[in-house]
Amino acid sequence: MSTLSPSAPTLAIVGATGAVGTVVRDVLPVRRHVWGDVRLAAGAEDVGSVCRVAGEDLTVEALTPEFFDDVDVAVVDIPPEISAEWAGVAVERGTVVIDNSPTFRRDPQVPLVVPEINPEAVSERPRGIIANPGATVMTMIDVLAVLHAQWELTELVVTSFQAASGLGRAGMSRLHDEMAVVGGKRELGMAPGDVRRIIEHELGPSMFGGPLALNVLPFAGSHVGDGWSSEESKIRQETRKILGMPDLRVSATCVRVPVVSTHSVSVHATFAKSIQVDKARQALVEAPAVVVMDDPEHGDFPTPVDIVGADPRFVGRMRQAIDFPRTLDLFVCGDNLRKGAALNMLQTAELVAATL
């Protein structure tokens, strides 16, 4: 039990042993003062296990309606089909739900919140649910919001480079397994299908839709029609909703890459006003959630292996589009499990806690 004030709100972490839930537990210690009790729930295989959270040993509980009794705020990272059911159960028990699945993101009665951009939206939750944006959108949205505030964004063309951890613990494990299969085999990658054959022979078909080791896959998510993937559709819809720009023109291509954790996005952003790189860079330097790494002459630009585990968005490769005076090209990296999911949910939960 917590030694903090009994009047402090109670936080629940649902999906506490998954990839995102584990990071929530890792991030929580420096934010622990906001909460009274903290409770954990996870799948049946983890019920009864003990997790150390901010100096406390907490037992993982089963997900039942009673679990939410006396819980003020729940951060939830479980599969969409399960979340759709349990969010309603939690709300009926008086809990405000912050959900990380795509289930509620497009619901007009559910706010999609990034605390640095639209914190006021937490109070507009008629269903008692707040949605957490997708990690790919989270990678770039802070940067876009800063630039939009001064130059008025009108068009956006992006290519994402999404890590295996976008598919949770199973995705990370699969990538490590594939790397173990191909490791040391220097003849691979020189003949059509050789990488696929050896990986699928050893491990079977991949959840990624093809081998990820020594490869990139130009499709992430599920097919939603007309050649578009669900991840590409989410980028368009969620960017519009967070920025409050329902008519923003957006096109995206989502690519899965052999990176364990941390998404990257190549951004081609067009504005209503002429934009200069130096002024844009200074605006981003002054932004609280952004770090500028932009000295390509000396090899200074963000890469996933350098910024994984960090909270800010890292931006570099900033340059004026030569043939487009109102367009800026840039490259952004962000840890998809931290600010892309866990930290943003906790920050949103704190905004809710302040209103209770």
JSON list of C-alpha atoms in Angstrom, two decimals, residues 124-292:
[
{"chain": "A", "resi": 124, "resn": "GLU", "atom": "CA", "xyz": [-14.31, 17.12, -22.92]},
{"chain": "A", "resi": 125, "resn": "ARG", "atom": "CA", "xyz": [-14.88, 13.41, -22.32]},
{"chain": "A", "resi": 126, "resn": "PRO", "atom": "CA", "xyz": [-18.62, 12.66, -22.39]},
{"chain": "A", "resi": 127, "resn": "ARG", "atom": "CA", "xyz": [-17.96, 8.92, -22.58]},
{"chain": "A", "resi": 128, "resn": "GLY", "atom": "CA", "xyz": [-15.45, 8.99, -19.72]},
{"chain": "A", "resi": 129, "resn": "ILE", "atom": "CA", "xyz": [-12.71, 7.86, -22.11]},
{"chain": "A", "resi": 130, "resn": "ILE", "atom": "CA", "xyz": [-9.63, 9.66, -23.45]},
{"chain": "A", "resi": 131, "resn": "ALA", "atom": "CA", "xyz": [-7.71, 8.17, -26.37]},
{"chain": "A", "resi": 132, "resn": "ASN", "atom": "CA", "xyz": [-3.94, 8.11, -26.61]},
{"chain": "A", "resi": 133, "resn": "PRO", "atom": "CA", "xyz": [-2.64, 8.83, -30.13]},
{"chain": "A", "resi": 134, "resn": "GLY", "atom": "CA", "xyz": [-0.78, 6.25, -32.15]},
{"chain": "A", "resi": 135, "resn": "ALA", "atom": "CA", "xyz": [2.98, 6.17, -31.65]},
{"chain": "A", "resi": 136, "resn": "THR", "atom": "CA", "xyz": [3.80, 7.18, -35.22]},
{"chain": "A", "resi": 137, "resn": "VAL", "atom": "CA", "xyz": [1.71, 10.33, -34.96]},
{"chain": "A", "resi": 138, "resn": "MET", "atom": "CA", "xyz": [3.23, 10.98, -31.53]},
{"chain": "A", "resi": 139, "resn": "THR", "atom": "CA", "xyz": [6.69, 10.86, -33.10]},
{"chain": "A", "resi": 140, "resn": "MET", "atom": "CA", "xyz": [6.05, 13.95, -35.22]},
{"chain": "A", "resi": 141, "resn": "ILE", "atom": "CA", "xyz": [3.07, 15.80, -33.73]},
{"chain": "A", "resi": 142, "resn": "ASP", "atom": "CA", "xyz": [4.99, 18.02, -31.29]},
{"chain": "A", "resi": 143, "resn": "VAL", "atom": "CA", "xyz": [7.24, 19.24, -34.11]},
{"chain": "A", "resi": 144, "resn": "LEU", "atom": "CA", "xyz": [4.30, 19.83, -36.43]},
{"chain": "A", "resi": 145, "resn": "ALA", "atom": "CA", "xyz": [2.34, 21.74, -33.78]},
{"chain": "A", "resi": 146, "resn": "VAL", "atom": "CA", "xyz": [5.25, 24.11, -33.14]},
{"chain": "A", "resi": 147, "resn": "LEU", "atom": "CA", "xyz": [5.70, 24.84, -36.84]},
{"chain": "A", "resi": 148, "resn": "HIS", "atom": "CA", "xyz": [1.96, 25.10, -37.50]},
{"chain": "A", "resi": 149, "resn": "ALA", "atom": "CA", "xyz": [1.60, 27.74, -34.78]},
{"chain": "A", "resi": 150, "resn": "GLN", "atom": "CA", "xyz": [3.85, 30.15, -36.72]},
{"chain": "A", "resi": 151, "resn": "TRP", "atom": "CA", "xyz": [3.59, 29.13, -40.37]},
{"chain": "A", "resi": 152, "resn": "GLU", "atom": "CA", "xyz": [0.14, 27.45, -40.74]},
{"chain": "A", "resi": 153, "resn": "LEU", "atom": "CA", "xyz": [0.45, 23.89, -41.98]},
{"chain": "A", "resi": 154, "resn": "THR", "atom": "CA", "xyz": [-1.51, 23.14, -45.16]},
{"chain": "A", "resi": 155, "resn": "GLU", "atom": "CA", "xyz": [-0.14, 19.85, -46.51]},
{"chain": "A", "resi": 156, "resn": "LEU", "atom": "CA", "xyz": [1.77, 16.92, -45.10]},
{"chain": "A", "resi": 157, "resn": "VAL", "atom": "CA", "xyz": [3.52, 14.04, -46.85]},
{"chain": "A", "resi": 158, "resn": "VAL", "atom": "CA", "xyz": [5.29, 11.58, -44.56]},
{"chain": "A", "resi": 159, "resn": "THR", "atom": "CA", "xyz": [7.08, 8.26, -44.65]},
{"chain": "A", "resi": 160, "resn": "SER", "atom": "CA", "xyz": [7.33, 6.37, -41.38]},
{"chain": "A", "resi": 161, "resn": "PHE", "atom": "CA", "xyz": [10.03, 3.91, -40.38]},
{"chain": "A", "resi": 162, "resn": "GLN", "atom": "CA", "xyz": [8.34, 1.88, -37.65]},
{"chain": "A", "resi": 163, "resn": "ALA", "atom": "CA", "xyz": [10.13, -0.32, -35.14]},
{"chain": "A", "resi": 164, "resn": "ALA", "atom": "CA", "xyz": [9.29, -3.92, -34.28]},
{"chain": "A", "resi": 165, "resn": "SER", "atom": "CA", "xyz": [8.12, -2.83, -30.82]},
{"chain": "A", "resi": 166, "resn": "GLY", "atom": "CA", "xyz": [5.06, -1.35, -32.51]},
{"chain": "A", "resi": 167, "resn": "LEU", "atom": "CA", "xyz": [3.77, -4.94, -32.29]},
{"chain": "A", "resi": 168, "resn": "GLY", "atom": "CA", "xyz": [4.64, -5.19, -28.61]},
{"chain": "A", "resi": 169, "resn": "ARG", "atom": "CA", "xyz": [6.75, -7.82, -26.90]},
{"chain": "A", "resi": 170, "resn": "ALA", "atom": "CA", "xyz": [5.95, -10.36, -29.60]},
{"chain": "A", "resi": 171, "resn": "GLY", "atom": "CA", "xyz": [7.28, -8.04, -32.30]},
{"chain": "A", "resi": 172, "resn": "MET", "atom": "CA", "xyz": [10.53, -7.40, -30.48]},
{"chain": "A", "resi": 173, "resn": "SER", "atom": "CA", "xyz": [11.01, -11.10, -29.79]},
{"chain": "A", "resi": 174, "resn": "ARG", "atom": "CA", "xyz": [10.38, -11.99, -33.41]},
{"chain": "A", "resi": 175, "resn": "LEU", "atom": "CA", "xyz": [12.96, -9.50, -34.65]},
{"chain": "A", "resi": 176, "resn": "HIS", "atom": "CA", "xyz": [15.57, -10.79, -32.20]},
{"chain": "A", "resi": 177, "resn": "ASP", "atom": "CA", "xyz": [14.79, -14.37, -33.27]},
{"chain": "A", "resi": 178, "resn": "GLU", "atom": "CA", "xyz": [15.16, -13.45, -36.92]},
{"chain": "A", "resi": 179, "resn": "MET", "atom": "CA", "xyz": [18.48, -11.71, -36.28]},
{"chain": "A", "resi": 180, "resn": "ALA", "atom": "CA", "xyz": [19.71, -14.81, -34.48]},
{"chain": "A", "resi": 181, "resn": "VAL", "atom": "CA", "xyz": [18.82, -16.94, -37.53]},
{"chain": "A", "resi": 182, "resn": "VAL", "atom": "CA", "xyz": [20.63, -14.72, -40.04]},
{"chain": "A", "resi": 183, "resn": "GLY", "atom": "CA", "xyz": [23.52, -13.67, -37.80]},
{"chain": "A", "resi": 184, "resn": "GLY", "atom": "CA", "xyz": [26.95, -14.51, -39.19]},
{"chain": "A", "resi": 185, "resn": "LYS", "atom": "CA", "xyz": [25.60, -15.78, -42.52]},
{"chain": "A", "resi": 186, "resn": "ARG", "atom": "CA", "xyz": [27.34, -13.31, -44.81]},
{"chain": "A", "resi": 187, "resn": "GLU", "atom": "CA", "xyz": [26.13, -14.99, -47.96]},
{"chain": "A", "resi": 188, "resn": "LEU", "atom": "CA", "xyz": [22.52, -14.00, -47.21]},
{"chain": "A", "resi": 189, "resn": "GLY", "atom": "CA", "xyz": [20.83, -11.16, -49.03]},
{"chain": "A", "resi": 190, "resn": "MET", "atom": "CA", "xyz": [22.52, -11.92, -52.33]},
{"chain": "A", "resi": 191, "resn": "ALA", "atom": "CA", "xyz": [19.90, -14.14, -53.98]},
{"chain": "A", "resi": 192, "resn": "PRO", "atom": "CA", "xyz": [16.14, -13.71, -54.42]},
{"chain": "A", "resi": 193, "resn": "GLY", "atom": "CA", "xyz": [14.22, -15.11, -51.46]},
{"chain": "A", "resi": 194, "resn": "ASP", "atom": "CA", "xyz": [17.22, -16.48, -49.58]},
{"chain": "A", "resi": 195, "resn": "VAL", "atom": "CA", "xyz": [16.52, -14.48, -46.40]},
{"chain": "A", "resi": 196, "resn": "ARG", "atom": "CA", "xyz": [12.84, -15.37, -46.44]},
{"chain": "A", "resi": 197, "resn": "ARG", "atom": "CA", "xyz": [13.51, -19.06, -46.95]},
{"chain": "A", "resi": 198, "resn": "ILE", "atom": "CA", "xyz": [15.91, -19.48, -44.04]},
{"chain": "A", "resi": 199, "resn": "ILE", "atom": "CA", "xyz": [13.85, -17.38, -41.62]},
{"chain": "A", "resi": 200, "resn": "GLU", "atom": "CA", "xyz": [10.54, -19.03, -42.41]},
{"chain": "A", "resi": 201, "resn": "HIS", "atom": "CA", "xyz": [12.17, -22.48, -42.36]},
{"chain": "A", "resi": 202, "resn": "GLU", "atom": "CA", "xyz": [13.47, -21.83, -38.84]},
{"chain": "A", "resi": 203, "resn": "LEU", "atom": "CA", "xyz": [10.67, -19.70, -37.39]},
{"chain": "A", "resi": 204, "resn": "GLY", "atom": "CA", "xyz": [7.62, -20.04, -39.60]},
{"chain": "A", "resi": 205, "resn": "PRO", "atom": "CA", "xyz": [5.64, -17.14, -41.13]},
{"chain": "A", "resi": 206, "resn": "SER", "atom": "CA", "xyz": [6.13, -13.73, -39.57]},
{"chain": "A", "resi": 207, "resn": "MET", "atom": "CA", "xyz": [3.59, -11.44, -37.90]},
{"chain": "A", "resi": 208, "resn": "PHE", "atom": "CA", "xyz": [5.17, -8.63, -39.93]},
{"chain": "A", "resi": 209, "resn": "GLY", "atom": "CA", "xyz": [3.99, -10.15, -43.20]},
{"chain": "A", "resi": 210, "resn": "GLY", "atom": "CA", "xyz": [7.53, -11.01, -44.26]},
{"chain": "A", "resi": 211, "resn": "PRO", "atom": "CA", "xyz": [11.04, -11.25, -42.87]},
{"chain": "A", "resi": 212, "resn": "LEU", "atom": "CA", "xyz": [12.16, -8.10, -41.07]},
{"chain": "A", "resi": 213, "resn": "ALA", "atom": "CA", "xyz": [15.82, -8.92, -40.47]},
{"chain": "A", "resi": 214, "resn": "LEU", "atom": "CA", "xyz": [17.98, -7.65, -43.38]},
{"chain": "A", "resi": 215, "resn": "ASN", "atom": "CA", "xyz": [14.83, -6.18, -44.87]},
{"chain": "A", "resi": 216, "resn": "VAL", "atom": "CA", "xyz": [12.25, -3.39, -44.86]},
{"chain": "A", "resi": 217, "resn": "LEU", "atom": "CA", "xyz": [8.53, -3.95, -45.35]},
{"chain": "A", "resi": 218, "resn": "PRO", "atom": "CA", "xyz": [6.58, -1.16, -47.09]},
{"chain": "A", "resi": 219, "resn": "PHE", "atom": "CA", "xyz": [3.36, -1.96, -45.25]},
{"chain": "A", "resi": 220, "resn": "ALA", "atom": "CA", "xyz": [2.43, -1.66, -41.57]},
{"chain": "A", "resi": 221, "resn": "GLY", "atom": "CA", "xyz": [-0.95, -2.45, -40.08]},
{"chain": "A", "resi": 222, "resn": "SER", "atom": "CA", "xyz": [-3.88, -4.02, -41.90]},
{"chain": "A", "resi": 223, "resn": "HIS", "atom": "CA", "xyz": [-5.27, -3.31, -45.36]},
{"chain": "A", "resi": 224, "resn": "VAL", "atom": "CA", "xyz": [-8.18, -0.85, -45.23]},
{"chain": "A", "resi": 225, "resn": "GLY", "atom": "CA", "xyz": [-8.93, -0.64, -48.96]},
{"chain": "A", "resi": 226, "resn": "ASP", "atom": "CA", "xyz": [-7.62, 1.09, -52.08]},
{"chain": "A", "resi": 227, "resn": "GLY", "atom": "CA", "xyz": [-4.08, 0.02, -51.21]},
{"chain": "A", "resi": 228, "resn": "TRP", "atom": "CA", "xyz": [-3.92, 1.95, -47.92]},
{"chain": "A", "resi": 229, "resn": "SER", "atom": "CA", "xyz": [-2.90, 0.47, -44.58]},
{"chain": "A", "resi": 230, "resn": "SER", "atom": "CA", "xyz": [-4.52, 1.12, -41.21]},
{"chain": "A", "resi": 231, "resn": "GLU", "atom": "CA", "xyz": [-1.33, 2.80, -39.99]},
{"chain": "A", "resi": 232, "resn": "GLU", "atom": "CA", "xyz": [-1.41, 5.23, -42.91]},
{"chain": "A", "resi": 233, "resn": "SER", "atom": "CA", "xyz": [-5.07, 5.99, -42.31]},
{"chain": "A", "resi": 234, "resn": "LYS", "atom": "CA", "xyz": [-4.38, 6.63, -38.62]},
{"chain": "A", "resi": 235, "resn": "ILE", "atom": "CA", "xyz": [-1.66, 9.15, -39.42]},
{"chain": "A", "resi": 236, "resn": "ARG", "atom": "CA", "xyz": [-4.09, 11.15, -41.53]},
{"chain": "A", "resi": 237, "resn": "GLN", "atom": "CA", "xyz": [-7.05, 11.03, -39.17]},
{"chain": "A", "resi": 238, "resn": "GLU", "atom": "CA", "xyz": [-5.18, 11.48, -35.89]},
{"chain": "A", "resi": 239, "resn": "THR", "atom": "CA", "xyz": [-3.00, 14.35, -37.10]},
{"chain": "A", "resi": 240, "resn": "ARG", "atom": "CA", "xyz": [-6.11, 16.19, -38.24]},
{"chain": "A", "resi": 241, "resn": "LYS", "atom": "CA", "xyz": [-7.92, 15.59, -34.95]},
{"chain": "A", "resi": 242, "resn": "ILE", "atom": "CA", "xyz": [-5.08, 16.60, -32.61]},
{"chain": "A", "resi": 243, "resn": "LEU", "atom": "CA", "xyz": [-4.28, 19.78, -34.54]},
{"chain": "A", "resi": 244, "resn": "GLY", "atom": "CA", "xyz": [-7.97, 20.60, -34.99]},
{"chain": "A", "resi": 245, "resn": "MET", "atom": "CA", "xyz": [-7.56, 20.69, -38.78]},
{"chain": "A", "resi": 246, "resn": "PRO", "atom": "CA", "xyz": [-10.23, 18.44, -40.32]},
{"chain": "A", "resi": 247, "resn": "ASP", "atom": "CA", "xyz": [-9.34, 19.50, -43.86]},
{"chain": "A", "resi": 248, "resn": "LEU", "atom": "CA", "xyz": [-5.55, 19.13, -43.60]},
{"chain": "A", "resi": 249, "resn": "ARG", "atom": "CA", "xyz": [-4.20, 17.33, -46.67]},
{"chain": "A", "resi": 250, "resn": "VAL", "atom": "CA", "xyz": [-2.16, 14.32, -45.52]},
{"chain": "A", "resi": 251, "resn": "SER", "atom": "CA", "xyz": [-0.55, 11.42, -47.33]},
{"chain": "A", "resi": 252, "resn": "ALA", "atom": "CA", "xyz": [1.53, 8.73, -45.66]},
{"chain": "A", "resi": 253, "resn": "THR", "atom": "CA", "xyz": [3.53, 5.61, -46.45]},
{"chain": "A", "resi": 254, "resn": "CYS", "atom": "CA", "xyz": [4.28, 3.36, -43.47]},
{"chain": "A", "resi": 255, "resn": "VAL", "atom": "CA", "xyz": [7.34, 1.12, -43.51]},
{"chain": "A", "resi": 256, "resn": "ARG", "atom": "CA", "xyz": [8.36, -1.50, -40.94]},
{"chain": "A", "resi": 257, "resn": "VAL", "atom": "CA", "xyz": [12.13, -1.52, -40.36]},
{"chain": "A", "resi": 258, "resn": "PRO", "atom": "CA", "xyz": [14.50, -3.83, -38.45]},
{"chain": "A", "resi": 259, "resn": "VAL", "atom": "CA", "xyz": [14.75, -1.55, -35.40]},
{"chain": "A", "resi": 260, "resn": "VAL", "atom": "CA", "xyz": [13.86, -2.94, -31.99]},
{"chain": "A", "resi": 261, "resn": "SER", "atom": "CA", "xyz": [12.29, 0.22, -30.56]},
{"chain": "A", "resi": 262, "resn": "THR", "atom": "CA", "xyz": [11.88, 3.88, -31.65]},
{"chain": "A", "resi": 263, "resn": "HIS", "atom": "CA", "xyz": [9.95, 5.09, -34.66]},
{"chain": "A", "resi": 264, "resn": "SER", "atom": "CA", "xyz": [11.25, 7.58, -37.23]},
{"chain": "A", "resi": 265, "resn": "VAL", "atom": "CA", "xyz": [9.34, 9.77, -39.67]},
{"chain": "A", "resi": 266, "resn": "SER", "atom": "CA", "xyz": [10.50, 11.62, -42.77]},
{"chain": "A", "resi": 267, "resn": "VAL", "atom": "CA", "xyz": [8.34, 14.74, -43.03]},
{"chain": "A", "resi": 268, "resn": "HIS", "atom": "CA", "xyz": [7.61, 16.95, -46.06]},
{"chain": "A", "resi": 269, "resn": "ALA", "atom": "CA", "xyz": [5.48, 19.75, -44.59]},
{"chain": "A", "resi": 270, "resn": "THR", "atom": "CA", "xyz": [4.00, 22.63, -46.58]},
{"chain": "A", "resi": 271, "resn": "PHE", "atom": "CA", "xyz": [2.79, 25.84, -44.97]},
{"chain": "A", "resi": 272, "resn": "ALA", "atom": "CA", "xyz": [0.63, 28.82, -45.89]},
{"chain": "A", "resi": 273, "resn": "LYS", "atom": "CA", "xyz": [3.57, 31.15, -45.25]},
{"chain": "A", "resi": 274, "resn": "SER", "atom": "CA", "xyz": [7.08, 31.07, -46.62]},
{"chain": "A", "resi": 275, "resn": "ILE", "atom": "CA", "xyz": [9.28, 29.25, -44.11]},
{"chain": "A", "resi": 276, "resn": "GLN", "atom": "CA", "xyz": [13.01, 29.65, -43.45]},
{"chain": "A", "resi": 277, "resn": "VAL", "atom": "CA", "xyz": [15.09, 26.85, -41.98]},
{"chain": "A", "resi": 278, "resn": "ASP", "atom": "CA", "xyz": [16.89, 29.04, -39.43]},
{"chain": "A", "resi": 279, "resn": "LYS", "atom": "CA", "xyz": [13.65, 30.43, -38.01]},
{"chain": "A", "resi": 280, "resn": "ALA", "atom": "CA", "xyz": [12.01, 27.02, -37.96]},
{"chain": "A", "resi": 281, "resn": "ARG", "atom": "CA", "xyz": [15.04, 25.55, -36.21]},
{"chain": "A", "resi": 282, "resn": "GLN", "atom": "CA", "xyz": [14.94, 28.27, -33.54]},
{"chain": "A", "resi": 283, "resn": "ALA", "atom": "CA", "xyz": [11.24, 27.68, -32.93]},
{"chain": "A", "resi": 284, "resn": "LEU", "atom": "CA", "xyz": [11.93, 23.99, -32.37]},
{"chain": "A", "resi": 285, "resn": "VAL", "atom": "CA", "xyz": [14.95, 24.69, -30.14]},
{"chain": "A", "resi": 286, "resn": "GLU", "atom": "CA", "xyz": [12.60, 26.66, -27.89]},
{"chain": "A", "resi": 287, "resn": "ALA", "atom": "CA", "xyz": [9.93, 23.93, -27.81]},
{"chain": "A", "resi": 288, "resn": "PRO", "atom": "CA", "xyz": [9.79, 22.06, -24.46]},
{"chain": "A", "resi": 289, "resn": "ALA", "atom": "CA", "xyz": [9.30, 18.55, -25.85]},
{"chain": "A", "resi": 290, "resn": "VAL", "atom": "CA", "xyz": [11.69, 18.72, -28.81]},
{"chain": "A", "resi": 291, "resn": "VAL", "atom": "CA", "xyz": [15.46, 18.33, -29.13]},
{"chain": "A", "resi": 292, "resn": "VAL", "atom": "CA", "xyz": [17.16, 19.59, -32.29]}
]
